[in-house]
Tab-separated table of C-alpha atoms and ligand atoms in Angstrom:
chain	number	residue	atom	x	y	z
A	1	UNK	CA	111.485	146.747	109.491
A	2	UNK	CA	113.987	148.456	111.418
A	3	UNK	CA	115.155	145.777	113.543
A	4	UNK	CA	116.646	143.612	111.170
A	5	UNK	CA	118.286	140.342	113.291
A	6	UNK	CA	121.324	140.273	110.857
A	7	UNK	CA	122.408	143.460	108.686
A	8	UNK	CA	124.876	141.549	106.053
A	9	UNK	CA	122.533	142.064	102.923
A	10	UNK	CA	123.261	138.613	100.310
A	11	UNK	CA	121.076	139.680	97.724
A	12	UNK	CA	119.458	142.852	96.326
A	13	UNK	CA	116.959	143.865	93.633
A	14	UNK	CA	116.724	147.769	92.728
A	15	UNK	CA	114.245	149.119	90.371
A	16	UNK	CA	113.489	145.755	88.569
A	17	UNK	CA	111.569	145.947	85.618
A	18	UNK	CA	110.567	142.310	83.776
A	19	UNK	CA	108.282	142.561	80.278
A	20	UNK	CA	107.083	139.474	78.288
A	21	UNK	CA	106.743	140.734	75.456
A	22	UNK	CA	104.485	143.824	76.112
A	23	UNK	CA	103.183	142.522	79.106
A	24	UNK	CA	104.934	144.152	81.968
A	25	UNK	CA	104.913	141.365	84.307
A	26	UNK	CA	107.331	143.136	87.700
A	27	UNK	CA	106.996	146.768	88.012
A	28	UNK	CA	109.998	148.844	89.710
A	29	UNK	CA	110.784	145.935	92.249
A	30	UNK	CA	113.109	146.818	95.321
A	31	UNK	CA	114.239	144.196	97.796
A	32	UNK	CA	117.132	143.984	100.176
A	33	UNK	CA	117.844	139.622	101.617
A	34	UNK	CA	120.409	139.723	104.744
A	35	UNK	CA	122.162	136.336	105.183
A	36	UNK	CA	120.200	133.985	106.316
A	37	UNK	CA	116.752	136.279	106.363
A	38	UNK	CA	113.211	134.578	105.479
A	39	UNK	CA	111.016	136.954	103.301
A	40	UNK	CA	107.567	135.543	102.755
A	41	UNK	CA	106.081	137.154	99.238
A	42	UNK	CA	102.051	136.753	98.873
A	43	UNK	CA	99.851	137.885	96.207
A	44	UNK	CA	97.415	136.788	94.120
A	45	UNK	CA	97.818	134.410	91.148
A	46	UNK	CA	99.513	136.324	88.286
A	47	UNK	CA	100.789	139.062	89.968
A	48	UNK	CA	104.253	138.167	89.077
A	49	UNK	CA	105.779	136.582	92.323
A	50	UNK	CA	107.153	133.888	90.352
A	51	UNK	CA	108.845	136.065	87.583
A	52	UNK	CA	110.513	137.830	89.869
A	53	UNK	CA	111.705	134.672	91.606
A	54	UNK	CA	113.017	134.127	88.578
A	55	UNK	CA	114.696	137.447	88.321
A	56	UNK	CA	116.183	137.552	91.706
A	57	UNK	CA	117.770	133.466	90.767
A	58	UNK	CA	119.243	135.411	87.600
A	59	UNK	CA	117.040	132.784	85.287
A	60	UNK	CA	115.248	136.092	83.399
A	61	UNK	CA	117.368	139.049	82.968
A	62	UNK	CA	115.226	142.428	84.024
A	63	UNK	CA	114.381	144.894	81.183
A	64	UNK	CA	115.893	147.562	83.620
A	65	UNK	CA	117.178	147.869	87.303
A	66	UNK	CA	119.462	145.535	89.233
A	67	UNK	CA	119.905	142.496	90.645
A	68	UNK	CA	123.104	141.688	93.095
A	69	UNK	CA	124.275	139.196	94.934
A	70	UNK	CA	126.775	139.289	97.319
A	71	UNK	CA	127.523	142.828	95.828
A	72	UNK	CA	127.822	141.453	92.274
A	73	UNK	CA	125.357	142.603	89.570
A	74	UNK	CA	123.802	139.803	87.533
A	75	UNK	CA	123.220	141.337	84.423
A	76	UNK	CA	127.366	141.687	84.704
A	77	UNK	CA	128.014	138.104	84.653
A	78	UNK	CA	128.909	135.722	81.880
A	79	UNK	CA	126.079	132.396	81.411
A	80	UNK	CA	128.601	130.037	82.670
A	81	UNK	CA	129.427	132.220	86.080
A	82	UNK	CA	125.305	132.556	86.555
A	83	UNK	CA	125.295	129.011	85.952
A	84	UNK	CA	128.090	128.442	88.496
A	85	UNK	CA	125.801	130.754	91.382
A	86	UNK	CA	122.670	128.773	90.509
A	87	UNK	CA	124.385	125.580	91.019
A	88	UNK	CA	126.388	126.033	93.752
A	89	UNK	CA	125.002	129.501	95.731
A	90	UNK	CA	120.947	129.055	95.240
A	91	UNK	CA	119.140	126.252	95.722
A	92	UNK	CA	115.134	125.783	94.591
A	93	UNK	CA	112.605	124.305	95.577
A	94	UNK	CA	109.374	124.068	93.431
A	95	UNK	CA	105.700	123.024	94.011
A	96	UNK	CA	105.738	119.736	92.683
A	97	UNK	CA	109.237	118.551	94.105
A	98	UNK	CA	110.380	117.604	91.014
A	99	UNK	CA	112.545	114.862	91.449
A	100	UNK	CA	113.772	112.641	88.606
A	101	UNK	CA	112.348	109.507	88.709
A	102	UNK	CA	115.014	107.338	87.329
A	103	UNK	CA	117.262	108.180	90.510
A	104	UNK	CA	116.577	106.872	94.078
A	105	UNK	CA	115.789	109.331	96.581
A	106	UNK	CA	119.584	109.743	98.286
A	107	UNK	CA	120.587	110.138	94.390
A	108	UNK	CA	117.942	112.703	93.610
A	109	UNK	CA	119.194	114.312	97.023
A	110	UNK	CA	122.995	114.167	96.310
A	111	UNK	CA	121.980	115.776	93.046
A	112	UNK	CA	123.156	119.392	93.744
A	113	UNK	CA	126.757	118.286	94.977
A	114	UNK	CA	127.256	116.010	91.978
A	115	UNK	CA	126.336	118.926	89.605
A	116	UNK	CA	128.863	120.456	91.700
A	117	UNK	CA	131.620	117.995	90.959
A	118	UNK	CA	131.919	116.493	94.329
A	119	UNK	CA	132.720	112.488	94.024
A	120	UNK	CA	129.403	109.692	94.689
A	121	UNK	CA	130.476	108.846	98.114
A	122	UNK	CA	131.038	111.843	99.816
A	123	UNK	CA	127.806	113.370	98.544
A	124	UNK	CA	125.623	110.474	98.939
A	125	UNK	CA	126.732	110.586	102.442
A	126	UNK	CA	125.992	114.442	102.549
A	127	UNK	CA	122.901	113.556	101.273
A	128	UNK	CA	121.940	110.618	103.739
A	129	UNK	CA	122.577	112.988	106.747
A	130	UNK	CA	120.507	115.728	105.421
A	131	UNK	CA	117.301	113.189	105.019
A	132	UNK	CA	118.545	111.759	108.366
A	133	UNK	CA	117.450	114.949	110.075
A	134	UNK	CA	114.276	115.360	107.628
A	135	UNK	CA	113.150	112.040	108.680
A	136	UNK	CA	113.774	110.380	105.402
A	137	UNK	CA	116.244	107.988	105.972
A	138	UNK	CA	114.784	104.855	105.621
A	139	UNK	CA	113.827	105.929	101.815
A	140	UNK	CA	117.038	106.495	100.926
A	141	UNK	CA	116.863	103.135	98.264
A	142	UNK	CA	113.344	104.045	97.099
A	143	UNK	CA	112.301	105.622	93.797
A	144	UNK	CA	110.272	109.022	93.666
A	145	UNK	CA	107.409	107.182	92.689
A	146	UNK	CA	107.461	104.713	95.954
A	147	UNK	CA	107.143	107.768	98.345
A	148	UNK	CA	103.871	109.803	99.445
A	149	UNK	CA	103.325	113.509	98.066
A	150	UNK	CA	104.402	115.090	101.348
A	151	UNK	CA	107.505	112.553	101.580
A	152	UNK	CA	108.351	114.076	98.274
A	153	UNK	CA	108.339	117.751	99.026
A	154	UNK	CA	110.709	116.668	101.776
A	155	UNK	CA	113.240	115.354	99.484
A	156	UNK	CA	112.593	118.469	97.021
A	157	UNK	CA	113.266	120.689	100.567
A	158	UNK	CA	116.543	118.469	101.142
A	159	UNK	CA	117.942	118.953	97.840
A	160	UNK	CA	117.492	122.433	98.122
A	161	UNK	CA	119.808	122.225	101.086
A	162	UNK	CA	122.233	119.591	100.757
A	163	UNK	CA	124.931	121.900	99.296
A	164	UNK	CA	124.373	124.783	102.181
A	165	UNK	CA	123.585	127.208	99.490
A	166	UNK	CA	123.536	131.224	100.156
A	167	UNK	CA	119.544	131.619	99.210
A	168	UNK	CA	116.950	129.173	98.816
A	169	UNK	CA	114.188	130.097	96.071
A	170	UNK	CA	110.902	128.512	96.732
A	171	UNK	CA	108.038	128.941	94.618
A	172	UNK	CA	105.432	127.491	96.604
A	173	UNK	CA	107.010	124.745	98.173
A	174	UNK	CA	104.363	122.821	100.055
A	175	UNK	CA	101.411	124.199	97.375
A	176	UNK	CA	100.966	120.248	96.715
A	177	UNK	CA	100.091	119.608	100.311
A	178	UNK	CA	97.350	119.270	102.458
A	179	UNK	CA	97.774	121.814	105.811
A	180	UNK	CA	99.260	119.617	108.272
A	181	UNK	CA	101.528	118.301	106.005
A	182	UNK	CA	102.182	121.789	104.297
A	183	UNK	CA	103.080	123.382	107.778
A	184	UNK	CA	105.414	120.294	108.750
A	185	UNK	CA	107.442	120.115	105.491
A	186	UNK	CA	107.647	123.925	105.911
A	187	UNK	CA	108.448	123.865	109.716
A	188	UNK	CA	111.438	121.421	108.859
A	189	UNK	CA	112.263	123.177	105.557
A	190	UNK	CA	112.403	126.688	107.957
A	191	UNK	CA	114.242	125.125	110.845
A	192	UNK	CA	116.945	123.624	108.738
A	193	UNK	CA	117.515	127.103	106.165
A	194	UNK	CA	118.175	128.483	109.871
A	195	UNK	CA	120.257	125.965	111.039
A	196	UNK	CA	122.673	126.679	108.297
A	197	UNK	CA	121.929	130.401	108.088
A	198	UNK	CA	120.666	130.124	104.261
A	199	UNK	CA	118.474	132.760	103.140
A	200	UNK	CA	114.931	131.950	101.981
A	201	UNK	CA	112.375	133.487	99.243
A	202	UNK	CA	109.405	132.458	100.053
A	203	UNK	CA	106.432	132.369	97.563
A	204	UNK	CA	103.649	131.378	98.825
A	205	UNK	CA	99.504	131.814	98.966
A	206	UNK	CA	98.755	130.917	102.532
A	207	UNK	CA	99.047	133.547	105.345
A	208	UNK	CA	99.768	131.872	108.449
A	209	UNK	CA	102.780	130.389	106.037
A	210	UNK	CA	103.928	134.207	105.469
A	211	UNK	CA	103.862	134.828	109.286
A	212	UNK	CA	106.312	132.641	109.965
A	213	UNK	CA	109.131	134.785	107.867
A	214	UNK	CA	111.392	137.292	109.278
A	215	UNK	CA	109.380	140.032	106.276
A	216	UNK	CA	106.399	139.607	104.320
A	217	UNK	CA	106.086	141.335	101.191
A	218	UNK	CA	103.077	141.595	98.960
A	219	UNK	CA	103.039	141.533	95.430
A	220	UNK	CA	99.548	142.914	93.042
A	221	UNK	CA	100.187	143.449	89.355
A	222	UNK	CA	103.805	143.713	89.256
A	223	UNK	CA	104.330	145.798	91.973
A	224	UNK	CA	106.504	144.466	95.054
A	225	UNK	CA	105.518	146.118	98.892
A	226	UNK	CA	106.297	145.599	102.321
A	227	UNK	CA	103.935	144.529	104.647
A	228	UNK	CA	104.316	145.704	107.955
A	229	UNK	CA	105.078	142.963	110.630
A	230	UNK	CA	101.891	140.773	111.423
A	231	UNK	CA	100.572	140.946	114.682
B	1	LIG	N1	106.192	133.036	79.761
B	1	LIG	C1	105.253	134.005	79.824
B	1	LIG	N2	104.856	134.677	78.722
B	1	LIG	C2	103.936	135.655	78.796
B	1	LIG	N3	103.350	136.039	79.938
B	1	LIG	C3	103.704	135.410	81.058
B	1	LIG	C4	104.663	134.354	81.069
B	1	LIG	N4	104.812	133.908	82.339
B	1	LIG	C5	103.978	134.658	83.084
B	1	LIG	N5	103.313	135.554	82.322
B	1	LIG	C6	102.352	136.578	82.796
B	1	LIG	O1	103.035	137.441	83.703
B	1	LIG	C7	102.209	137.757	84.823
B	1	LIG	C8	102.908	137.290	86.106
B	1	LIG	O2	102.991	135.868	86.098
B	1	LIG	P1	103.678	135.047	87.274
B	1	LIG	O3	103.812	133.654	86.818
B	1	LIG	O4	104.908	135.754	87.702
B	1	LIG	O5	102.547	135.193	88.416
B	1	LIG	P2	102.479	134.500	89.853
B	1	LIG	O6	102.241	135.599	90.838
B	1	LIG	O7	103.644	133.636	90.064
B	1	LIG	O8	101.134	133.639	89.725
B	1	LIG	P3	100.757	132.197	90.417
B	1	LIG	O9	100.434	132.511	91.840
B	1	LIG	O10	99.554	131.770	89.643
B	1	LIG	O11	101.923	131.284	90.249
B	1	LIG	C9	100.868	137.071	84.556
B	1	LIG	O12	100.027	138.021	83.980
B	1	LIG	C10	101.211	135.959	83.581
B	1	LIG	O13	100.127	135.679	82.744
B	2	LIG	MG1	103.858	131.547	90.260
């Protein structure tokens, strides 16, 4: 992986270590995210991708090694300054979307810059230009529930967005989806993280999803590895 496209690393992990209880869940993890990079991490189903996701979004601390971002260790920070990065540096997108149901879809959008303390009109508008260029405009009004499954994702994927965060952390973000639907949300999802050079973890179970990435990595029963570049 020598010919990295952009050298400026964002976020690191070094010797991670993550135990629930006794059960060692991420073994010795090393990682290294440039700015804007895509890294696609496969593995089977309880091999620990998601812990570390979780590791890597300082949301678990590791037993031992680092985590950094932007040069800063995690495990340094105080709650409310990890909080602060989570809200306004990472953004996440899950495998069921998750939006709240009581909000409309622009709302459920805007979310992210509200939490961020930016005033209703400016970030509803951030948000309507965002689902403008997902296609989603004309739901802007609706509720979660008055949208389709893939529609949904889409919203999840503009949330994740809206505030041009530093890394994206998606934990199988079209899992929900049939395949044509699963390899448009992700084509948009992909296209706009580019467009706004935002890095992207990428958790996923299907291949030809990990191919797309700029790095794969594979994870089996804790342990993190590079895959070399698919042919
Ligand atoms: N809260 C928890 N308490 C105890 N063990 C856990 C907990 N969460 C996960 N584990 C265990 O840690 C290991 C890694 O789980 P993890 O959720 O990271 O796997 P995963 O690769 O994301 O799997 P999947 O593809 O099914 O989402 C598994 O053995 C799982 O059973
Ligand atoms: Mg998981």
């Amino acid at each position: 992986m020598g010919e990295a496209i952009n050298t400026s690393e964002i976020l690191s992990a070094t010797g991670v270590d993550l135990f629930y209880g006794a059960q060692m869940a991420v073994r010795d993890a090393h990682l290294s995210v440039a700015r804007g990079e895509v890294v696609a991490i496969t593995g089977q189903s309880g091999s620990g991708k998601s812990s570390l996701l979780y590791c890597l979004a300082g949301v678990l601390p590791p037993a031992r090694g680092d985590v950094r971002f932007e040069g800063r260790s995690l495990t340094r920070l105080g709650d409310d300054e990890i909080s602060g990065l989570r809200r306004e540096r990472f953004g996440f997108v899950f495998q069921y979307g998750e939006l709240l149901p009581e909000l409309t879809i622009e709302e459920n959008t805007a979310l992210p810059l509200r939490l961020a303390g930016q005033r209703k009109g400016p970030a509803l508008a951030a948000a309507g230009a965002v689902l403008e260029r997902l296609g989603l405009g004309e739901l802007r009004e609706r509720r979660p529930s008055q949208v389709s499954g893939g529609q949904s994702q889409r919203v999840a994927v503009a949330r994740a967005l809206v505030h041009r965060p530093a890394v994206v952390f998606a934990d199988e973000p079209t899992g929900s989806l049939d395949s044509a639907n699963a390899t448009a949300v992700l084509e948009e999802f992909l296209g706009l993280a580019r467009s706004q050079d935002t890095a992207v973890i990428l958790v996923t179970h299907d291949p030809a999803v990990a191919a797309r990435a700029d790095s794969h990595y594979t994870m089996a029963d804790g342990v993190l590895a590079p895959r070399e570049a698919t042919a």
